[in-house]
PDB file of C-alpha atoms in Angstrom:
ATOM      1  CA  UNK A   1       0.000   0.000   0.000  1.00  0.00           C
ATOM      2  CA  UNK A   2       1.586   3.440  -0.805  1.00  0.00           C
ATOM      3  CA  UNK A   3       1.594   6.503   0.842  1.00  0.00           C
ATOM      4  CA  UNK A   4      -0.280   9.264   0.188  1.00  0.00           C
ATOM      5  CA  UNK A   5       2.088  11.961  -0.941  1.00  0.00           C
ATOM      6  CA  UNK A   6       2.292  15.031   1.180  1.00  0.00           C
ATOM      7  CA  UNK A   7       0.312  18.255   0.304  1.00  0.00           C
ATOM      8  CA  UNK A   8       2.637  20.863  -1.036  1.00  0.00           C
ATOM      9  CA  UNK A   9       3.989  23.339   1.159  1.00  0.00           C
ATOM     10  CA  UNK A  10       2.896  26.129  -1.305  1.00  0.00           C
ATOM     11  CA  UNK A  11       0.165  27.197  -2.829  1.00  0.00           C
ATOM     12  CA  UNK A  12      -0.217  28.785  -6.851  1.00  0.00           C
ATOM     13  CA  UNK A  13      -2.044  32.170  -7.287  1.00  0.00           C
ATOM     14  CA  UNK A  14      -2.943  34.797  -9.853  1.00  0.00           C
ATOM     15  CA  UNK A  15      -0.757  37.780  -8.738  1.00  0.00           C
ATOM     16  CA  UNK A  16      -3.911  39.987  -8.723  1.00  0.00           C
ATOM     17  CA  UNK A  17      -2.765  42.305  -5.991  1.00  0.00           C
ATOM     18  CA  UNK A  18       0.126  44.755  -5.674  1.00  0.00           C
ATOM     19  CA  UNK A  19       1.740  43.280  -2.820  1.00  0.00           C
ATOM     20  CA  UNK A  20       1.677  39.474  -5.023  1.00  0.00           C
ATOM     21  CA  UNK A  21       2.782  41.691  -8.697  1.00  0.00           C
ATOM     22  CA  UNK A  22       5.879  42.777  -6.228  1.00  0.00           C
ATOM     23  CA  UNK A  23       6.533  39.091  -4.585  1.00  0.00           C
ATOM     24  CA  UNK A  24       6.535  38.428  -8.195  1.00  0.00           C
ATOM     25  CA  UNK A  25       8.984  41.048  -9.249  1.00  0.00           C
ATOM     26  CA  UNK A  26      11.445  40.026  -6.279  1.00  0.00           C
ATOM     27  CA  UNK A  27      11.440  36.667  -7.409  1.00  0.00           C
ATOM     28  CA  UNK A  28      12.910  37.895 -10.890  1.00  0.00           C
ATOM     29  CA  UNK A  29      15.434  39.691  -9.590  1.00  0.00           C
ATOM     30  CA  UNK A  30      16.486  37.394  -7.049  1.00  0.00           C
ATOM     31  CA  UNK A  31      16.841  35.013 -10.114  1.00  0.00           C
ATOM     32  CA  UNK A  32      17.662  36.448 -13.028  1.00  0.00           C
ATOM     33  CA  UNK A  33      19.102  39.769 -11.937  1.00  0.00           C
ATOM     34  CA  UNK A  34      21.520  38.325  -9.074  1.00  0.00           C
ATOM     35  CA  UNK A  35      21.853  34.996 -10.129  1.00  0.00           C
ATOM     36  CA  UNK A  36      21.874  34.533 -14.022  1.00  0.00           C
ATOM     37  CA  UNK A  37      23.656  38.674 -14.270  1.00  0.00           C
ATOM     38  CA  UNK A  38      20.491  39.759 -16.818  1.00  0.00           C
ATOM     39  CA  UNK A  39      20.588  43.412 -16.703  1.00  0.00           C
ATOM     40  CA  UNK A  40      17.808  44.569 -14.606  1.00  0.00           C
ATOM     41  CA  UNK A  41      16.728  46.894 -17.533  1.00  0.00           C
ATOM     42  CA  UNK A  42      16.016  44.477 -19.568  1.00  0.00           C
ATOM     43  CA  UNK A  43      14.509  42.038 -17.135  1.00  0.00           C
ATOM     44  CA  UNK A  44      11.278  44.555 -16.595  1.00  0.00           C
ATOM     45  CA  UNK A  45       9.491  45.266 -19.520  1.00  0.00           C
ATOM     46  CA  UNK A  46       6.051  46.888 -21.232  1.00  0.00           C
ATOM     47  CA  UNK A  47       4.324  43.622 -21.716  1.00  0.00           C
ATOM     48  CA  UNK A  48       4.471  43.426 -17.143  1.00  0.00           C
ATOM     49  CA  UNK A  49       1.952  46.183 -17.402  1.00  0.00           C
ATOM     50  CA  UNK A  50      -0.708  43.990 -19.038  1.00  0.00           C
ATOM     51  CA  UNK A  51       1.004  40.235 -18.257  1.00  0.00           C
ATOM     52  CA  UNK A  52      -1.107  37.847 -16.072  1.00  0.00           C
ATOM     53  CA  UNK A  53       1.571  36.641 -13.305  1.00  0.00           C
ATOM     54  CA  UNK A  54       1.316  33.925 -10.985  1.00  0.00           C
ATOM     55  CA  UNK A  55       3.392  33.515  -8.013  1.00  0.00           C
ATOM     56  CA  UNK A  56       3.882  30.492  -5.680  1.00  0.00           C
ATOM     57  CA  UNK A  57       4.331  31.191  -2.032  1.00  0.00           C
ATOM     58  CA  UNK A  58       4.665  29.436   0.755  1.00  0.00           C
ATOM     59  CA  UNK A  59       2.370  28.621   3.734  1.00  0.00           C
ATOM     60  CA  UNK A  60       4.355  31.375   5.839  1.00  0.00           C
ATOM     61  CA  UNK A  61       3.994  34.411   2.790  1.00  0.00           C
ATOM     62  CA  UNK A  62       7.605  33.938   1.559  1.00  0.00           C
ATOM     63  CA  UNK A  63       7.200  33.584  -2.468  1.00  0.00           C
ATOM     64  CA  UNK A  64       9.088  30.714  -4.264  1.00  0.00           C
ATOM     65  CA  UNK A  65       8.633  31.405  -7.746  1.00  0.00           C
ATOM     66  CA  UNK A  66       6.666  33.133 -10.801  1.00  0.00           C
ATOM     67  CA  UNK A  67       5.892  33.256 -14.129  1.00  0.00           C
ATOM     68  CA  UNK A  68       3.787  35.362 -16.469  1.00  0.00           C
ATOM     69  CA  UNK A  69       1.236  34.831 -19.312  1.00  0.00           C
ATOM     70  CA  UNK A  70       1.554  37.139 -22.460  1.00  0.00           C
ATOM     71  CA  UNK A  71      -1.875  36.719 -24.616  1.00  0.00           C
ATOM     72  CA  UNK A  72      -3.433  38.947 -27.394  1.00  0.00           C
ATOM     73  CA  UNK A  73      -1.782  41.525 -29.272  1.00  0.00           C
ATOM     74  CA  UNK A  74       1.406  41.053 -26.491  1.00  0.00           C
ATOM     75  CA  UNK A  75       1.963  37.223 -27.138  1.00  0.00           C
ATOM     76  CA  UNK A  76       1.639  37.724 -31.182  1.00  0.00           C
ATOM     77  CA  UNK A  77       4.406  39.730 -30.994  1.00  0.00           C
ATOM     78  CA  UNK A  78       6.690  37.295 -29.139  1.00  0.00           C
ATOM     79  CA  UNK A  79       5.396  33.775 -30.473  1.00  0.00           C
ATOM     80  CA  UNK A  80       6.488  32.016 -33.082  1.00  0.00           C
ATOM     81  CA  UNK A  81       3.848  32.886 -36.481  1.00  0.00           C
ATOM     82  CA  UNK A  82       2.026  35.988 -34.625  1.00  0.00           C
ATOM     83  CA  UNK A  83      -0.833  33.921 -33.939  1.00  0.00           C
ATOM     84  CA  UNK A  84      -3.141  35.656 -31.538  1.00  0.00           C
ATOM     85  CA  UNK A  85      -4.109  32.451 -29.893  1.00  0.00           C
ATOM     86  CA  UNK A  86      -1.007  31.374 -29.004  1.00  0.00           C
ATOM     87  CA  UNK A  87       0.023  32.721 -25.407  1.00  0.00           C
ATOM     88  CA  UNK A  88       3.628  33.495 -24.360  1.00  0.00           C
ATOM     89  CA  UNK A  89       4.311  31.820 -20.996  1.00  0.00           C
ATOM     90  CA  UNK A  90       7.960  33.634 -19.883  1.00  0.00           C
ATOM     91  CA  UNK A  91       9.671  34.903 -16.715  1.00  0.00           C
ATOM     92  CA  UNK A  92       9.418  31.625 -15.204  1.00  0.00           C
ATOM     93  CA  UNK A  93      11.661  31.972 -11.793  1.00  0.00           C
ATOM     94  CA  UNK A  94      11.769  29.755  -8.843  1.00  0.00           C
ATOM     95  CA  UNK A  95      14.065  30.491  -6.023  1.00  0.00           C
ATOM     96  CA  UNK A  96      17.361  28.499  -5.335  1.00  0.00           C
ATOM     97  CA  UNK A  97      15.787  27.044  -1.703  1.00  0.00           C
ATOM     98  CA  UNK A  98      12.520  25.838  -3.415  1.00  0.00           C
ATOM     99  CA  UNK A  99      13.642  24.365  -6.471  1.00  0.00           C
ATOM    100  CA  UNK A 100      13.437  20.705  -6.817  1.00  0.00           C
ATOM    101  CA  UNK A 101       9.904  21.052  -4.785  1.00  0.00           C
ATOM    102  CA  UNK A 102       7.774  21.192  -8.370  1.00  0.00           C
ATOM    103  CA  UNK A 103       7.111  25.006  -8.106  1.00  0.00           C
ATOM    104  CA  UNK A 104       8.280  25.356 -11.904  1.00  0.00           C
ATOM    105  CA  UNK A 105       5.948  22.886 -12.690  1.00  0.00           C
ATOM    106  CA  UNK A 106       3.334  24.110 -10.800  1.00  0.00           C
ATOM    107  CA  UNK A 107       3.577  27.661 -11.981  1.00  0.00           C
ATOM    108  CA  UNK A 108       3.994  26.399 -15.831  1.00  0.00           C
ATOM    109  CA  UNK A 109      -0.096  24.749 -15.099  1.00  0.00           C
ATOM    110  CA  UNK A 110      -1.561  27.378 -13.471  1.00  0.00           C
ATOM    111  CA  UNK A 111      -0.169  29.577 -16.709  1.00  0.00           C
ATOM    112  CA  UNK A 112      -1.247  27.256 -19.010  1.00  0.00           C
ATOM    113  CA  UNK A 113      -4.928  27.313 -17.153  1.00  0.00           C
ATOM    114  CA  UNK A 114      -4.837  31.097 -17.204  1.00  0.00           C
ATOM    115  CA  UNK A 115      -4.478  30.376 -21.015  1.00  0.00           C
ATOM    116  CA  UNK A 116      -7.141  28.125 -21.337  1.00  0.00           C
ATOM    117  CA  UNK A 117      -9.339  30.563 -19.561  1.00  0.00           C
ATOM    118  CA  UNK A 118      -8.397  33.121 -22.062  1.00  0.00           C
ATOM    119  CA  UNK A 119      -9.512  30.738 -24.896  1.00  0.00           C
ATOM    120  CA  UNK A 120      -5.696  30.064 -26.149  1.00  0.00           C
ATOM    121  CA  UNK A 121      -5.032  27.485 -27.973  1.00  0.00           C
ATOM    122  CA  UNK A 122      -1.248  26.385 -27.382  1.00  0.00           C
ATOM    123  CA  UNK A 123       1.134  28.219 -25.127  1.00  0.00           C
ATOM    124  CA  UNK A 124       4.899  29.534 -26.776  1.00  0.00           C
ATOM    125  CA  UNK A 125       8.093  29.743 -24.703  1.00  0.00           C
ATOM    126  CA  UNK A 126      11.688  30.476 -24.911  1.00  0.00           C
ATOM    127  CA  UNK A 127      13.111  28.509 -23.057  1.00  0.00           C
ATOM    128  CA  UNK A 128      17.224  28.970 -21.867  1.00  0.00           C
ATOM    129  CA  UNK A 129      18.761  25.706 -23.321  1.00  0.00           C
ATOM    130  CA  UNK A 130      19.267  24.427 -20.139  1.00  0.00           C
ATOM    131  CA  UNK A 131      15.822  23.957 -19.290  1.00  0.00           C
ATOM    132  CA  UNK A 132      14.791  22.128 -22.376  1.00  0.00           C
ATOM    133  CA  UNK A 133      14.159  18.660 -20.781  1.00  0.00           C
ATOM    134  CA  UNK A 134      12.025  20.532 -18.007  1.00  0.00           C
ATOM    135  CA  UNK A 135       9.601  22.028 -20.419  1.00  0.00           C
ATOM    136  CA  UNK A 136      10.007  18.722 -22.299  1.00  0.00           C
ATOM    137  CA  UNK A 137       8.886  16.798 -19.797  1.00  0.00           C
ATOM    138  CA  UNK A 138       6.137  19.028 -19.280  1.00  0.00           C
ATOM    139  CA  UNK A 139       4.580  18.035 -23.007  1.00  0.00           C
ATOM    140  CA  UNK A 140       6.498  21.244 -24.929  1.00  0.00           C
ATOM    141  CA  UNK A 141       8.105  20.856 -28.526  1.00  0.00           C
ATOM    142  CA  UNK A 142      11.347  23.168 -29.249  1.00  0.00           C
ATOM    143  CA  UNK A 143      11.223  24.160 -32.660  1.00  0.00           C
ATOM    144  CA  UNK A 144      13.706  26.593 -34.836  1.00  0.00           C
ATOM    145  CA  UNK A 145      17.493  27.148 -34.064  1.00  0.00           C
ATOM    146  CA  UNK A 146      19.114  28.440 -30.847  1.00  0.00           C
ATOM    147  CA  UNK A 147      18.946  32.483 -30.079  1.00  0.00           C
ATOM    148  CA  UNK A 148      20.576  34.525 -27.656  1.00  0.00           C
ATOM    149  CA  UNK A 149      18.515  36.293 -25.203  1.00  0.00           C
ATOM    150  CA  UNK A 150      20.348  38.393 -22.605  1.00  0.00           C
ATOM    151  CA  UNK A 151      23.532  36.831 -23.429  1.00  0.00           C
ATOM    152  CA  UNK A 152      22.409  33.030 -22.817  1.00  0.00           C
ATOM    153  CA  UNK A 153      21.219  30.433 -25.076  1.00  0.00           C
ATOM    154  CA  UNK A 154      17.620  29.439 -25.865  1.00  0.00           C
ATOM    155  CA  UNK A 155      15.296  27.734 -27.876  1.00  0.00           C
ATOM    156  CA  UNK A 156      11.539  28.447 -28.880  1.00  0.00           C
ATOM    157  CA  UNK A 157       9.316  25.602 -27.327  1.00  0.00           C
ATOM    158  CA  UNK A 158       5.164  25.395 -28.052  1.00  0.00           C
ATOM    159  CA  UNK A 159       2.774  23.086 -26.644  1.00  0.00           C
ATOM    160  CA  UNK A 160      -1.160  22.190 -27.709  1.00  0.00           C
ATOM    161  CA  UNK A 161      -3.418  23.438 -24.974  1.00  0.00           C
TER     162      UNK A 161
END
């Protein structure tokens, strides 16, 4: 007989509020400011104005990770054929201490649900080459050649909502 497996320790929201769009905010800087060296003027952008983000947090407040959810006119722009129901999922960032927990995971559902909701059909990404077999694993198809983005390496990944 197994075990059931323990509720997570965090929970996956729409960042609807201010306090949750700044969690979210922190989260990117923590990551990909400080850690990865992305210039923090290129890590903000216009499409955060109109972006749905969702955070993960943990049962004590402290956020874990993020991720936003480009759609419409914003998403056409950034996926790959300009289709506008294809969403752009990007910014995903989960902090050093809560990684291997399934946060990334978690926040790459809820995004794809926010799509759903929007009526998207597929979800785009670019993901850093590094993270290929996560979003692989997580039923997305890299297609086209390798770019630079911020100085490191990616690939443009879609998956079929």
């Amino acid at each position: 007989m197994s075990t059931p497996s323990p509720a997570p320790v965090y929970e996956i929201r729409v960042a609807e509020d201010p306090a949750d769009r700044d969690a979210c905010f922190a989260v990117r800087k923590d990551v990909f400011v400080a850690e990865q060296k992305v210039p923090e003027d290129i890590e903000y952008d216009a499409y955060d104005a109109d972006a749905v983000h969702v955070l993960a947090v943990r049962a004590d407040g402290v956020p874990l990770g993020t991720g936003r959810l480009l759609h419409g006119a914003a998403a056409a722009a950034k996926n790959g054929d300009g289709d506008p129901a294809v969403g752009s999922l990007g910014r995903l960032a989960v902090t050093a201490a809560a990684r291997g927990l399934g946060v990334g995971a978690a926040l790459v559902r809820a995004i794809e649900d926010a799509a759903r909701a929007r009526g998207l059909t597929a979800v785009d990404l670019h993901a850093q080459t590094q993270a290929l077999g996560f979003y692989e694993r997580l039923g997305y198809q890299a297609y086209g050649p390798e770019f630079p983005d911020a100085g490191i390496p990616h690939r443009a990944m879609r998956r079929s909502l």
